[in-house]
Coordinates of C-alpha atoms in Angstrom, one line a residue:
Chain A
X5 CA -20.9 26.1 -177.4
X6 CA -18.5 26.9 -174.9
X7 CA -19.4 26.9 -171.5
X8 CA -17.5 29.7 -170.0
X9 CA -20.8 31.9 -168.4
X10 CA -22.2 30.8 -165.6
X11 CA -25.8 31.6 -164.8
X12 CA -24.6 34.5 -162.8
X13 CA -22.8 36.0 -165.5
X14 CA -26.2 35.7 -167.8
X15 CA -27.7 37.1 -165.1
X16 CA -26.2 40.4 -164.5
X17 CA -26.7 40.5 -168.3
X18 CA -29.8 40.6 -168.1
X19 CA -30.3 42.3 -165.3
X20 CA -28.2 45.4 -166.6
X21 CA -30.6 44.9 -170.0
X22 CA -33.4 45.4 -167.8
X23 CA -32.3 48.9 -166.5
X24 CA -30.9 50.1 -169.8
X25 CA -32.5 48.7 -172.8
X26 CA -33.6 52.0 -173.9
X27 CA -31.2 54.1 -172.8
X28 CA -29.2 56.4 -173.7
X29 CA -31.8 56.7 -176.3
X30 CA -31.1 58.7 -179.5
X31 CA -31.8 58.9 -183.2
X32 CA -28.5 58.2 -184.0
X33 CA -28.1 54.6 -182.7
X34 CA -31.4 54.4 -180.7
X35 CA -31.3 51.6 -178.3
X36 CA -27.6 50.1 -178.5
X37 CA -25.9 51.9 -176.1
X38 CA -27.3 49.8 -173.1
X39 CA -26.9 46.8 -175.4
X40 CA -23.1 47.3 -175.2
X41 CA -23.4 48.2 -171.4
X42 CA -25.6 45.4 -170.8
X43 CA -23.2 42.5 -172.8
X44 CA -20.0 43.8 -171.1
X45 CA -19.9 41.3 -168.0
X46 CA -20.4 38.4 -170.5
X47 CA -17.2 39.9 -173.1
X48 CA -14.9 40.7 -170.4
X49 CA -15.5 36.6 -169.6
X50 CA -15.6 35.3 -173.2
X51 CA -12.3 37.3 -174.0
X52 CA -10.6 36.9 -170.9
X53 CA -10.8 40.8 -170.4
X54 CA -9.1 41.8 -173.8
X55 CA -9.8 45.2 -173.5
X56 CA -8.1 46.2 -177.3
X57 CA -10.1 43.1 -178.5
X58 CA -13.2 44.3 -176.2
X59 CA -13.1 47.8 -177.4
X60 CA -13.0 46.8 -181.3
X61 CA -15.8 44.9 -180.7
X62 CA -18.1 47.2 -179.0
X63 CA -17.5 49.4 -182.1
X64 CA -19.9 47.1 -184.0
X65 CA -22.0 46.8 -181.4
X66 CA -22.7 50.1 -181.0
X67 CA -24.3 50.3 -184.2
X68 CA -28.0 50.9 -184.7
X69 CA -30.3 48.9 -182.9
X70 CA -33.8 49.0 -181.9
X71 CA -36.2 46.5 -181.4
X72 CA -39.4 46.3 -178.8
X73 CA -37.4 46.2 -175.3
X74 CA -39.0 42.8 -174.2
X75 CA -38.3 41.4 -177.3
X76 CA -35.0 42.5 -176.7
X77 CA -33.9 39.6 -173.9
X78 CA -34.3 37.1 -176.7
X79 CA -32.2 38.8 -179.0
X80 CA -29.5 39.7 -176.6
X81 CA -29.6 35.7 -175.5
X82 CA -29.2 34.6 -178.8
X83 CA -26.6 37.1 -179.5
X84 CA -24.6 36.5 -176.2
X85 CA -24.8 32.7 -177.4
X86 CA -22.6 33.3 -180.5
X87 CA -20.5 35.6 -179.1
X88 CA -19.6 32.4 -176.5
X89 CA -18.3 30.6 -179.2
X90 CA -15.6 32.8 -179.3
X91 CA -15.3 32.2 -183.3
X92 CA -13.4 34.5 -185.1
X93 CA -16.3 35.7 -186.8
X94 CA -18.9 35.6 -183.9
X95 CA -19.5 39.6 -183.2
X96 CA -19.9 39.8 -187.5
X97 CA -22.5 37.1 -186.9
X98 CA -24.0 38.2 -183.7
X99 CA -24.2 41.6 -184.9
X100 CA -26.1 40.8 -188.1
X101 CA -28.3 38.4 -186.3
X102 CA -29.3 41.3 -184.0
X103 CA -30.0 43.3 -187.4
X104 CA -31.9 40.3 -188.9
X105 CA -34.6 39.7 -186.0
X106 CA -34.7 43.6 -184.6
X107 CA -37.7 44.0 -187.0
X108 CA -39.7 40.9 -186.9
X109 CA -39.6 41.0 -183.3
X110 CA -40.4 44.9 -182.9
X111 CA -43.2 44.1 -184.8
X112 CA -44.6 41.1 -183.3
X113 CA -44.0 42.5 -179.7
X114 CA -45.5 45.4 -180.9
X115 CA -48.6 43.5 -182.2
X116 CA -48.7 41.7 -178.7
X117 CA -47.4 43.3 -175.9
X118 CA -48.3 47.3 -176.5
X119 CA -51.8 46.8 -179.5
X120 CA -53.1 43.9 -178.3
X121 CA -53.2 43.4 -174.2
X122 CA -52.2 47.1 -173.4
X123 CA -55.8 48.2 -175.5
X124 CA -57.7 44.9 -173.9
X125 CA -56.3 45.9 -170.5
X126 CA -55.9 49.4 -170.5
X127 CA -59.7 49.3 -171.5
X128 CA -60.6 47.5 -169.1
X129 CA -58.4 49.7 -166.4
X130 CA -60.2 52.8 -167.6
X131 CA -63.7 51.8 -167.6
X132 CA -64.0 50.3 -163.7
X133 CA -61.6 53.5 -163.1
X134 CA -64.3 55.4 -164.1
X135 CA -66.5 54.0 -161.7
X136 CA -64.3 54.4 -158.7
X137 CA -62.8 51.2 -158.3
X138 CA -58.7 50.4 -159.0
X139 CA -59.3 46.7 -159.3
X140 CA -59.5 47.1 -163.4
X141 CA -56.0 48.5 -163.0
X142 CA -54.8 45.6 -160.6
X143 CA -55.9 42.7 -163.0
X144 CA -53.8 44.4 -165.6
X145 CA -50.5 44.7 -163.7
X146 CA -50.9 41.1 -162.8
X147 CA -51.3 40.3 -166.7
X148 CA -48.1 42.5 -167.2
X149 CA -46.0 40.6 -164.6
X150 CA -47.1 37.2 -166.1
X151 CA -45.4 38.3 -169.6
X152 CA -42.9 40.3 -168.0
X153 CA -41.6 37.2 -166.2
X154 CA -42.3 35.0 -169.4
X155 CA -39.8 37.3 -171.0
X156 CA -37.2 37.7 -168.0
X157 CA -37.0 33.7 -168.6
X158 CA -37.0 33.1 -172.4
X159 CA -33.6 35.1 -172.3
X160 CA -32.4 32.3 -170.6
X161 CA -34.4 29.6 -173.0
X162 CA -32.9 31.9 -176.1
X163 CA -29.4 31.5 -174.6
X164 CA -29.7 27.8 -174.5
X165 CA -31.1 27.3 -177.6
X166 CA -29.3 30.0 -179.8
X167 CA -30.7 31.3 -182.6
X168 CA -32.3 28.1 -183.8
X169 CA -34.9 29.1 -180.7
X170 CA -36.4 32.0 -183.1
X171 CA -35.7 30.8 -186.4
X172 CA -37.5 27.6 -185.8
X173 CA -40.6 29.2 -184.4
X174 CA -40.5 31.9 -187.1
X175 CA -43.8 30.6 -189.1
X176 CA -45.8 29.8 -186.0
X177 CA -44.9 33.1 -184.9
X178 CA -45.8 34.8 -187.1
X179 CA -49.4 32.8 -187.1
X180 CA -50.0 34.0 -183.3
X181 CA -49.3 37.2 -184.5
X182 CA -52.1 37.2 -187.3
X183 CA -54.1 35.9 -184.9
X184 CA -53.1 38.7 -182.0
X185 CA -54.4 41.2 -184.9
X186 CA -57.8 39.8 -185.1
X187 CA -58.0 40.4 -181.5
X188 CA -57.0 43.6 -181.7
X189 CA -59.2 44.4 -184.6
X190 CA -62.4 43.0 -182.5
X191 CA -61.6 45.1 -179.5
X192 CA -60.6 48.5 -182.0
X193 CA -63.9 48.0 -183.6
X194 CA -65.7 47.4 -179.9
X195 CA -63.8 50.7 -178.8
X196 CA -65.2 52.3 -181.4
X197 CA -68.7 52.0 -180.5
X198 CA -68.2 52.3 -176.8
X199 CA -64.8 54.5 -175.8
X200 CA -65.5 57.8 -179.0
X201 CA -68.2 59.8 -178.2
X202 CA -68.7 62.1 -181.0
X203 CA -72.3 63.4 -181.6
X204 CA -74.2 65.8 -183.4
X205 CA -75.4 69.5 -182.2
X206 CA -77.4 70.0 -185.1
X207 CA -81.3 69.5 -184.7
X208 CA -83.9 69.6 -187.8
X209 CA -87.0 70.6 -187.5
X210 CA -90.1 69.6 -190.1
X211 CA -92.9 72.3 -189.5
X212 CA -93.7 70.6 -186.1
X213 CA -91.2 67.8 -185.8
X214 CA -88.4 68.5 -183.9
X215 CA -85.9 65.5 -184.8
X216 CA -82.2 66.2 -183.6
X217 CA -79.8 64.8 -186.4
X218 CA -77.9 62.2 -184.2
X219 CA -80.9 60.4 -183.6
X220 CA -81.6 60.1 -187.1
X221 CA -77.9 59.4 -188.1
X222 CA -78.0 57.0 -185.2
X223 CA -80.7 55.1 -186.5
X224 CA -79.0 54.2 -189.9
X225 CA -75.8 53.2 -188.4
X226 CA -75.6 53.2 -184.3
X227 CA -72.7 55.5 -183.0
X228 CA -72.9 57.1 -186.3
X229 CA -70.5 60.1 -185.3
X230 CA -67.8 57.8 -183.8
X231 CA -67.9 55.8 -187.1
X232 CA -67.5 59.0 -189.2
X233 CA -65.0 60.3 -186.8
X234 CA -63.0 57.2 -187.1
X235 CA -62.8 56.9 -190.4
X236 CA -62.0 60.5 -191.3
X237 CA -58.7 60.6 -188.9
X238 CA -58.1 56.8 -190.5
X239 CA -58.1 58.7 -193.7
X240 CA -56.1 61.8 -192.7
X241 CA -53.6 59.2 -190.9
X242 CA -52.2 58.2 -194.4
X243 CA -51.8 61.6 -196.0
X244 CA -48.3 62.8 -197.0
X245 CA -46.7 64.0 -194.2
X246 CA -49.1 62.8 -191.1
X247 CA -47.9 61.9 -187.8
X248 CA -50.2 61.1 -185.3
X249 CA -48.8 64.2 -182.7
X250 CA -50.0 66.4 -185.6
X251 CA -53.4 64.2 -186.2
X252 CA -54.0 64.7 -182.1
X253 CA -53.6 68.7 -182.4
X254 CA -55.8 68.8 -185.4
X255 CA -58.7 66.6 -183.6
X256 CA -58.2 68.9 -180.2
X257 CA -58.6 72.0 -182.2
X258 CA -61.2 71.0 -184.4
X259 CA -63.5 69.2 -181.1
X260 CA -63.1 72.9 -179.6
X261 CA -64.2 74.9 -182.8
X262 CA -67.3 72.4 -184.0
X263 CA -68.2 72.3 -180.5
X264 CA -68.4 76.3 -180.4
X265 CA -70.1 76.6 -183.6
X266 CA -72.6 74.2 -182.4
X267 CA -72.2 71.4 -184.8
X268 CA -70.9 68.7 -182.4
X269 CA -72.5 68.6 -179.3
Chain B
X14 CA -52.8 75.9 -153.0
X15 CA -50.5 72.8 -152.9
X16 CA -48.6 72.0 -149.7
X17 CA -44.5 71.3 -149.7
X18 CA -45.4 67.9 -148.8
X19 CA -47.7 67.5 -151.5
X20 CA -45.2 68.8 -153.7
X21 CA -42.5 66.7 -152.9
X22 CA -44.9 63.3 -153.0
X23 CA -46.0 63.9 -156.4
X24 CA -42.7 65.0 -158.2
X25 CA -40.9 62.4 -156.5
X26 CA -43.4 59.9 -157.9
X27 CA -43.2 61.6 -161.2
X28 CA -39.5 61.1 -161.3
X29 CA -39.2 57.4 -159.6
X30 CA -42.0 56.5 -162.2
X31 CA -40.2 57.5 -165.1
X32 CA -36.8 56.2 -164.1
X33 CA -38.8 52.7 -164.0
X34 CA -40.9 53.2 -166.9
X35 CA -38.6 53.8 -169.9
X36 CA -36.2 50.7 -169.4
X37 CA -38.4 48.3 -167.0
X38 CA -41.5 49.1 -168.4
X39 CA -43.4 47.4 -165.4
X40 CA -46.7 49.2 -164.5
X41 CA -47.5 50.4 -168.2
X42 CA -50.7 48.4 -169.1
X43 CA -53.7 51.6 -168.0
X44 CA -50.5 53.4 -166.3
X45 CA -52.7 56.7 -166.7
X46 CA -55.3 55.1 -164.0
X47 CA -52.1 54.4 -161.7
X48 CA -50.9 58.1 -162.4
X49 CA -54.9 59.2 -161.1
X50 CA -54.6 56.7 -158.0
X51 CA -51.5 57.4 -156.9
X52 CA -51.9 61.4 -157.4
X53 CA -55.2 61.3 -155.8
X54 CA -54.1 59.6 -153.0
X55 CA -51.2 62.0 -152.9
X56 CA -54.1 64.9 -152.9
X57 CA -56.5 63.2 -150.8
X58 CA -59.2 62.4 -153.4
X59 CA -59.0 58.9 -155.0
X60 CA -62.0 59.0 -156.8
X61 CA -61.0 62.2 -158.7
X62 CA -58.2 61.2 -159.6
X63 CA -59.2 57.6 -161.1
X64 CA -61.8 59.5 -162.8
X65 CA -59.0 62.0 -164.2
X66 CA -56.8 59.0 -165.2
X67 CA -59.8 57.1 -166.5
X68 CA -60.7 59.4 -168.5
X69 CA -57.0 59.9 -169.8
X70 CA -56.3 56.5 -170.6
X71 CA -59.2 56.0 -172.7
X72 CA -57.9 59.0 -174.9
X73 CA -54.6 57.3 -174.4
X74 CA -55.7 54.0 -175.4
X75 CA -53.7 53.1 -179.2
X76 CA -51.3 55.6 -179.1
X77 CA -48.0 54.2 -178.4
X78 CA -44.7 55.1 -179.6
X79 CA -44.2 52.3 -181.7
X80 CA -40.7 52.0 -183.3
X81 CA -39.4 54.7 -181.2
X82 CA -42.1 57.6 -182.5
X83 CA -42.8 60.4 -179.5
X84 CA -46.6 60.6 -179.1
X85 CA -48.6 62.8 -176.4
X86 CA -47.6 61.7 -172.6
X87 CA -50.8 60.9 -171.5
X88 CA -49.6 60.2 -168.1
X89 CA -47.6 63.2 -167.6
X90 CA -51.3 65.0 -168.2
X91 CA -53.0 62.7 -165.4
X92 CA -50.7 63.8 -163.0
X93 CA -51.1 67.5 -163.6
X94 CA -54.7 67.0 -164.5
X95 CA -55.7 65.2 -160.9
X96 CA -53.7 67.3 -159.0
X97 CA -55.8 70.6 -160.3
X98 CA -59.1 68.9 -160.4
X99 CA -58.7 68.2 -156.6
X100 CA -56.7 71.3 -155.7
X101 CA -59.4 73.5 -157.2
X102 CA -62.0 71.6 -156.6
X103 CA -62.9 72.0 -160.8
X104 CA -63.2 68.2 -161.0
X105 CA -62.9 66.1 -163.6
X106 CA -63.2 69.3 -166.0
X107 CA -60.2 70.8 -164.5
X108 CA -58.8 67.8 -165.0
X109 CA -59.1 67.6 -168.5
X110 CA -58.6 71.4 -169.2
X111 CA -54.9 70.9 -167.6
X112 CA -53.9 67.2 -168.7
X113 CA -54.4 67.5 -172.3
X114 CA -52.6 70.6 -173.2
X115 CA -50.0 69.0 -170.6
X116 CA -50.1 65.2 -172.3
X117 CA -49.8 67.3 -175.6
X118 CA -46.8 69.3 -174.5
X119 CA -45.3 65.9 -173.1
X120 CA -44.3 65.0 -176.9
X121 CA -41.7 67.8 -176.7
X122 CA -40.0 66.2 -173.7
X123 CA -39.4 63.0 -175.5
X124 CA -38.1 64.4 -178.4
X125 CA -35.4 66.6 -176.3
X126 CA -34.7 63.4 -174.2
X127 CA -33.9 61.6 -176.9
X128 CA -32.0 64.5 -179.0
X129 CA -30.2 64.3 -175.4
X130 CA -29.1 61.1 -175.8
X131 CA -26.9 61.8 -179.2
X132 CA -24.5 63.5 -176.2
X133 CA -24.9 60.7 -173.6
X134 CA -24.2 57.7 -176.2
X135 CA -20.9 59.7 -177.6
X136 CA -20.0 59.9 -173.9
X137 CA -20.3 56.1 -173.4
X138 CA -18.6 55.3 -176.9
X139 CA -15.6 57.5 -175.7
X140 CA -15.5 55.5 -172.3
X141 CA -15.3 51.9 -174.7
X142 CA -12.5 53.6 -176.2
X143 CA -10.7 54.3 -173.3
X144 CA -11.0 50.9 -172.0
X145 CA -13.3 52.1 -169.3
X146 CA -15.8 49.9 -169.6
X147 CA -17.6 50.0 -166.5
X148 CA -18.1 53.4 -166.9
X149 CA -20.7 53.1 -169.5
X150 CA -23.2 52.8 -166.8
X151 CA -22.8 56.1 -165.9
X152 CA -24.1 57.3 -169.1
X153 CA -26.7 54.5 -169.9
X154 CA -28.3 55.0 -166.1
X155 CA -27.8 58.8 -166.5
X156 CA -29.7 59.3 -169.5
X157 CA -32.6 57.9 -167.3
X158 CA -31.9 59.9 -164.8
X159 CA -31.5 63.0 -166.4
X160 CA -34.8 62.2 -168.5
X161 CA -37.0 61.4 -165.5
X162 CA -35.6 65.0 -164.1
X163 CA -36.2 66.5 -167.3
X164 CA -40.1 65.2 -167.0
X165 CA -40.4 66.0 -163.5
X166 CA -39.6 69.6 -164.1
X167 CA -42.9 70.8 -165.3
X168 CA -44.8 69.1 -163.0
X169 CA -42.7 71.1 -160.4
X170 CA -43.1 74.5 -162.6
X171 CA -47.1 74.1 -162.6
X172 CA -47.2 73.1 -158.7
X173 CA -45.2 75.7 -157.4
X174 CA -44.6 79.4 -159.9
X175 CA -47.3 78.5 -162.3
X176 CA -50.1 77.6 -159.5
X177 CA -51.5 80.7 -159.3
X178 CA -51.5 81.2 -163.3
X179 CA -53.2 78.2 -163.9
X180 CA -55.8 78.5 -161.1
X181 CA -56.7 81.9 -162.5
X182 CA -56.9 80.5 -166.5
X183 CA -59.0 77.9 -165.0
X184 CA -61.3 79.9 -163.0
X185 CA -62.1 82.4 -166.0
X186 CA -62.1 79.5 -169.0
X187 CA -64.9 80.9 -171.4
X188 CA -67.8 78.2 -171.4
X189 CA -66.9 77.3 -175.3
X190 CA -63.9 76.2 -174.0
X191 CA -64.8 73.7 -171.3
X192 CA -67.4 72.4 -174.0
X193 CA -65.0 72.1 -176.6
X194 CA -62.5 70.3 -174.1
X195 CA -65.4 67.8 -173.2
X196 CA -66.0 66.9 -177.0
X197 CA -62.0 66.6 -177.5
X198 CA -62.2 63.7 -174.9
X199 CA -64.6 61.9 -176.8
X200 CA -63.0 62.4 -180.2
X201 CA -59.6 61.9 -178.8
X202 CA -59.5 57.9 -178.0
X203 CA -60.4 58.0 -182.0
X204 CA -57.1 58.6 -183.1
X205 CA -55.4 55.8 -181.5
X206 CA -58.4 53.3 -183.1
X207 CA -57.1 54.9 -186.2
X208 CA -53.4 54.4 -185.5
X209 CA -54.7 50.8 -184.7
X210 CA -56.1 50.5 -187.8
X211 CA -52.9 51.4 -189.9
X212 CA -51.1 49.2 -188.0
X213 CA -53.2 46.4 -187.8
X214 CA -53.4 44.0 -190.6
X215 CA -57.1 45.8 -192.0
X216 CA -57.1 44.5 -195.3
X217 CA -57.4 40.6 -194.4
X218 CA -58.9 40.7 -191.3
X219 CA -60.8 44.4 -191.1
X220 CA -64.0 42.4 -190.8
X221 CA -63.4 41.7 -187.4
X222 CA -64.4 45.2 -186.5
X223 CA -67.4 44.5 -188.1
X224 CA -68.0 42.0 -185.2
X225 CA -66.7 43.8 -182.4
X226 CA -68.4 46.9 -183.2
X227 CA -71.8 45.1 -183.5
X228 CA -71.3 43.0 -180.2
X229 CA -70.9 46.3 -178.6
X230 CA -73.7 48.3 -180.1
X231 CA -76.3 46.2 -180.8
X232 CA -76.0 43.5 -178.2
X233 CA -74.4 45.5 -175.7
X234 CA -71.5 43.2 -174.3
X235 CA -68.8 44.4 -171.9
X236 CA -65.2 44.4 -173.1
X237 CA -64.3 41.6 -171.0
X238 CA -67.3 39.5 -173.0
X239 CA -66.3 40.7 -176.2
X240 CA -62.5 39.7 -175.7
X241 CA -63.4 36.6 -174.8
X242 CA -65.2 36.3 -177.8
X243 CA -62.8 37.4 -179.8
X244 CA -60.1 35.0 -178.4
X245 CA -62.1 32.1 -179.6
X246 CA -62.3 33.6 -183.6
X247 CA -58.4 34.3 -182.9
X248 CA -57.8 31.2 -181.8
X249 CA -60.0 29.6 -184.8
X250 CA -58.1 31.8 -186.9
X251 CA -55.0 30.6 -185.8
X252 CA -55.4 27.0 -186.1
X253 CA -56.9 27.9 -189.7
X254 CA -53.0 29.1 -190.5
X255 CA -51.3 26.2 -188.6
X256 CA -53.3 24.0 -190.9
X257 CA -52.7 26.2 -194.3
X258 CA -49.0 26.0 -193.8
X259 CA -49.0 22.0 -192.9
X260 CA -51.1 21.5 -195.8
X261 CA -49.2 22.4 -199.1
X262 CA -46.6 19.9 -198.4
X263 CA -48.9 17.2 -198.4
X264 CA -51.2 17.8 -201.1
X265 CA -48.4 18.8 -203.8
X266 CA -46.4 15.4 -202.6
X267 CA -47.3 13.1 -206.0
X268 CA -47.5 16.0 -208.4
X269 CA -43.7 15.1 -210.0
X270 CA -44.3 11.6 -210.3
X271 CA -45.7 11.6 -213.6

């Protein structure tokens, strides 16, 4: 690998990355534009500020790209890596790299950063929020800035190490991210119990006995109406045509009438 | 009802947050309980407004625009939601009665940012052409810029014109309604459990739920507890498919021999 970019060079990279990874967002090409914006100060270097040669090569990487954002710095390492080489075919390989690991790495970010620590965290934000107190909040910024910073420096580590830096961590990878999903399932099903409150209006009464039907339901299966709530949108999530904005106006709508009607309480 | 200094504070927060939030993506863990703090400090009422944004990121929690999917702006609805609940003095029911028809509504302002950005990415592909390349920041900061404004323009619209509208819905909501908004926010935080569950990898390890949902309602435990729990079966699990992909290699190694 050629040695051509200094730190500073990777640095502005990154920095423009930072600003612009998701911008200008669109459904054409979703997230490349700042990709091209972002790799410019390390092509003007590598081709000596070529701007024919610049230009024909931005047409490729305009293409579409979209990936989770912080999972982008590794990517756009790796990618500025080959590009360095300056081989004839480097933007064909960069660009097809970038196309190869945009999925993976959307999915294990995705797994990670948003399901996993921004439920755990977010929980955790939310419930001493509740009772008057911000410190919930605090302790999950400072988690966020940990990774955040983690990620700021493994652009570096991916630039470094090229693609070999992914590739060869691909099955463990893959492992922690298995493993992030058990987590995530633990806390869902916690949630579950503690976050939905869903219960019954309805009360029965047996001659004298008065018995409201939650506390029945609740004594076969505790939170019974969160569980039955749960598993009804679950099923109405993989219906033809579903999209959770819908699923959100059809819960709203359907709180305000069974509430009205006296079935939920 | 809200002063211009009030004004000013919170749509100027609305639009610095957003500029920040879409690219950076720093403060986004709980961000609805930042959007109650910061608005209730703005209003002079912290505690309202952590109980808003509480109460807004539980509903929140799950829903996330994975792959580049809009879903409700439940921090858009904090906002508007605290600043109502301390303005007139409805609480945490104001609150809710504003901020999820608003979080709700937030959707659309996604999806016409980001239709938006079809004319901002042609803009920055005609400046490659041209050789101008340092002009593609223009268009990659703008369409930030121009989608924090787009965002910040309701919360304007419902602080200054639509005040008086929405203090007047407010104060004559029929009782049904303000019931039926109360049992949305507890059925609400079950959708994004749900959208969990489709994402998440249910059919190997949907047993899991099983444990979490018994540690919290038969034993009781706090999340923190049950996390921590949790970590140690995820980290058991994990070690369990370090092993399982080690191991194949070794066992099958004579097998050819004969």
């Amino acid at each position: 690998m050629s040695n051509v970019l200094t730190k500073k060079d990777l640095r502005r990279c990154l920095n423009r990355y930072i600003f612009t990874r998701q911008s200008p967002f669109n459904y054409e090409t979703m997230q490349s534009g700042g990709w091209v914006y972002s790799i410019h100060p390390a092509m003007e270097k590598i081709y000596d500020g070529d701007a024919d040669v610049l230009a024909e090569k931005y047409k490729d990487h305009f293409k579409f790209y979209n990936t989770h954002p912080w999972m982008g710095n590794i990517i756009l390492g790796a990618c500025i890596a080959i590009e360095s080489t300056k081989d004839p075919d480097a933007t064909k390989q960069a660009v097809e790299m970038r196309t190869a690991l945009m999925g993976p790495l959307a999915g294990i970010g995705d797994a990670i950063i948003w399901i996993m620590f921004m439920t755990i965290l977010g929980a955790i934000a939310a419930y001493m929020a509740l009772e008057g107190s911000i410190v919930g909040w605090v302790i999950a910024e400072a988690v966020q800035l940990v990774i955040w910073f983690a990620f700021y420096k493994l652009f570096f580590v991916a630039y470094d190490q090229g693609v070999s830096f992914v590739t060869t961590r691909s099955a463990q990878l893959q492992h922690i991210t298995e493993a992030a999903s058990v987590l995530g399932l633990s806390v869902v099903g916690a949630l579950v119990a503690s976050t939905v409150n869903v219960k019954f209006g309805i009360t029965m009464s047996y001659g004298e006995v008065v018995q409201p039907l939650n506390d029945l339901l609740d004594s076969i299966i505790p939170h019974f109406g969160n569980v039955v709530t749960v598993a009804l949108i679950y099923w109405g999530l993989g219906r033809k045509g579903m999209t959770s904005g819908k699923m959100i106006v059809i819960v709203l709508i359907a709180a305000i009438v069974l509430s009205a009607i006296g079935i939920l309480a | 009802m809200f002063t211009p200094i009030q004004v000013l504070l919170v749509c100027a927060w609305m639009w610095g947050f957003t500029v920040i939030g879409m690219s950076v993506q720093l403060f986004s863990y709980g961000v609805a309980v930042l959007h109650g703090f910061v608005t209730g400090l703005i209003m002079g009422d912290v505690t309202t407004g952590l109980t808003v944004g509480g109460t807004l990121c539980l509903m929140g929690l799950g829903v996330g625009g994975y792959g580049g999917s809009s879903v409700p702006d439940y921090a858009m609805g904090t906002v508007v939601g605290t600043v109502f609940a301390i303005a007139t003095g409805g609480g945490v029911e104001a609150g809710l009665a504003t901020g999820i028809p608003v979080a709700t509504l937030g959707t659309q302002f996604d999806i016409l940012a980001k239709m938006s950005g079809s004319f901002f990415i042609h803009k920055q592909m005609d400046c490659a052409e041209k050789h101008q390349f340092d002009k593609m920041g223009i268009w990659a900061h703008g369409w930030n810029i121009f989608r924090a404004t787009l965002y910040t323009l309701p919360i304007l619209l419902v602080m200054t014109v639509g005040s008086g509208i929405i203090t007047t819905l407010l104060a004559n909501m029929p009782p049904w309604l303000i019931k039926g908004l109360n049992t949305a926010a507890g059925m609400l935080p079950a959708v994004g459990f749900a959208i969990l569950m489709k994402y998440l990898p249910i059919r190997e390890y949907g047993v899991f739920m099983i444990f979490g949902f018994a540690a919290a309602s038969y034993l009781g435990l706090s999340m923190v507890a049950i996390s921590l729990f949790a970590f140690v079966a995820a980290y058991m699990v994990y070690k369990g498919l370090e092993k399982g992909s080690a191991a194949p290699a070794v066992s099958n190694g004579g097998d050819y021999d004969e």
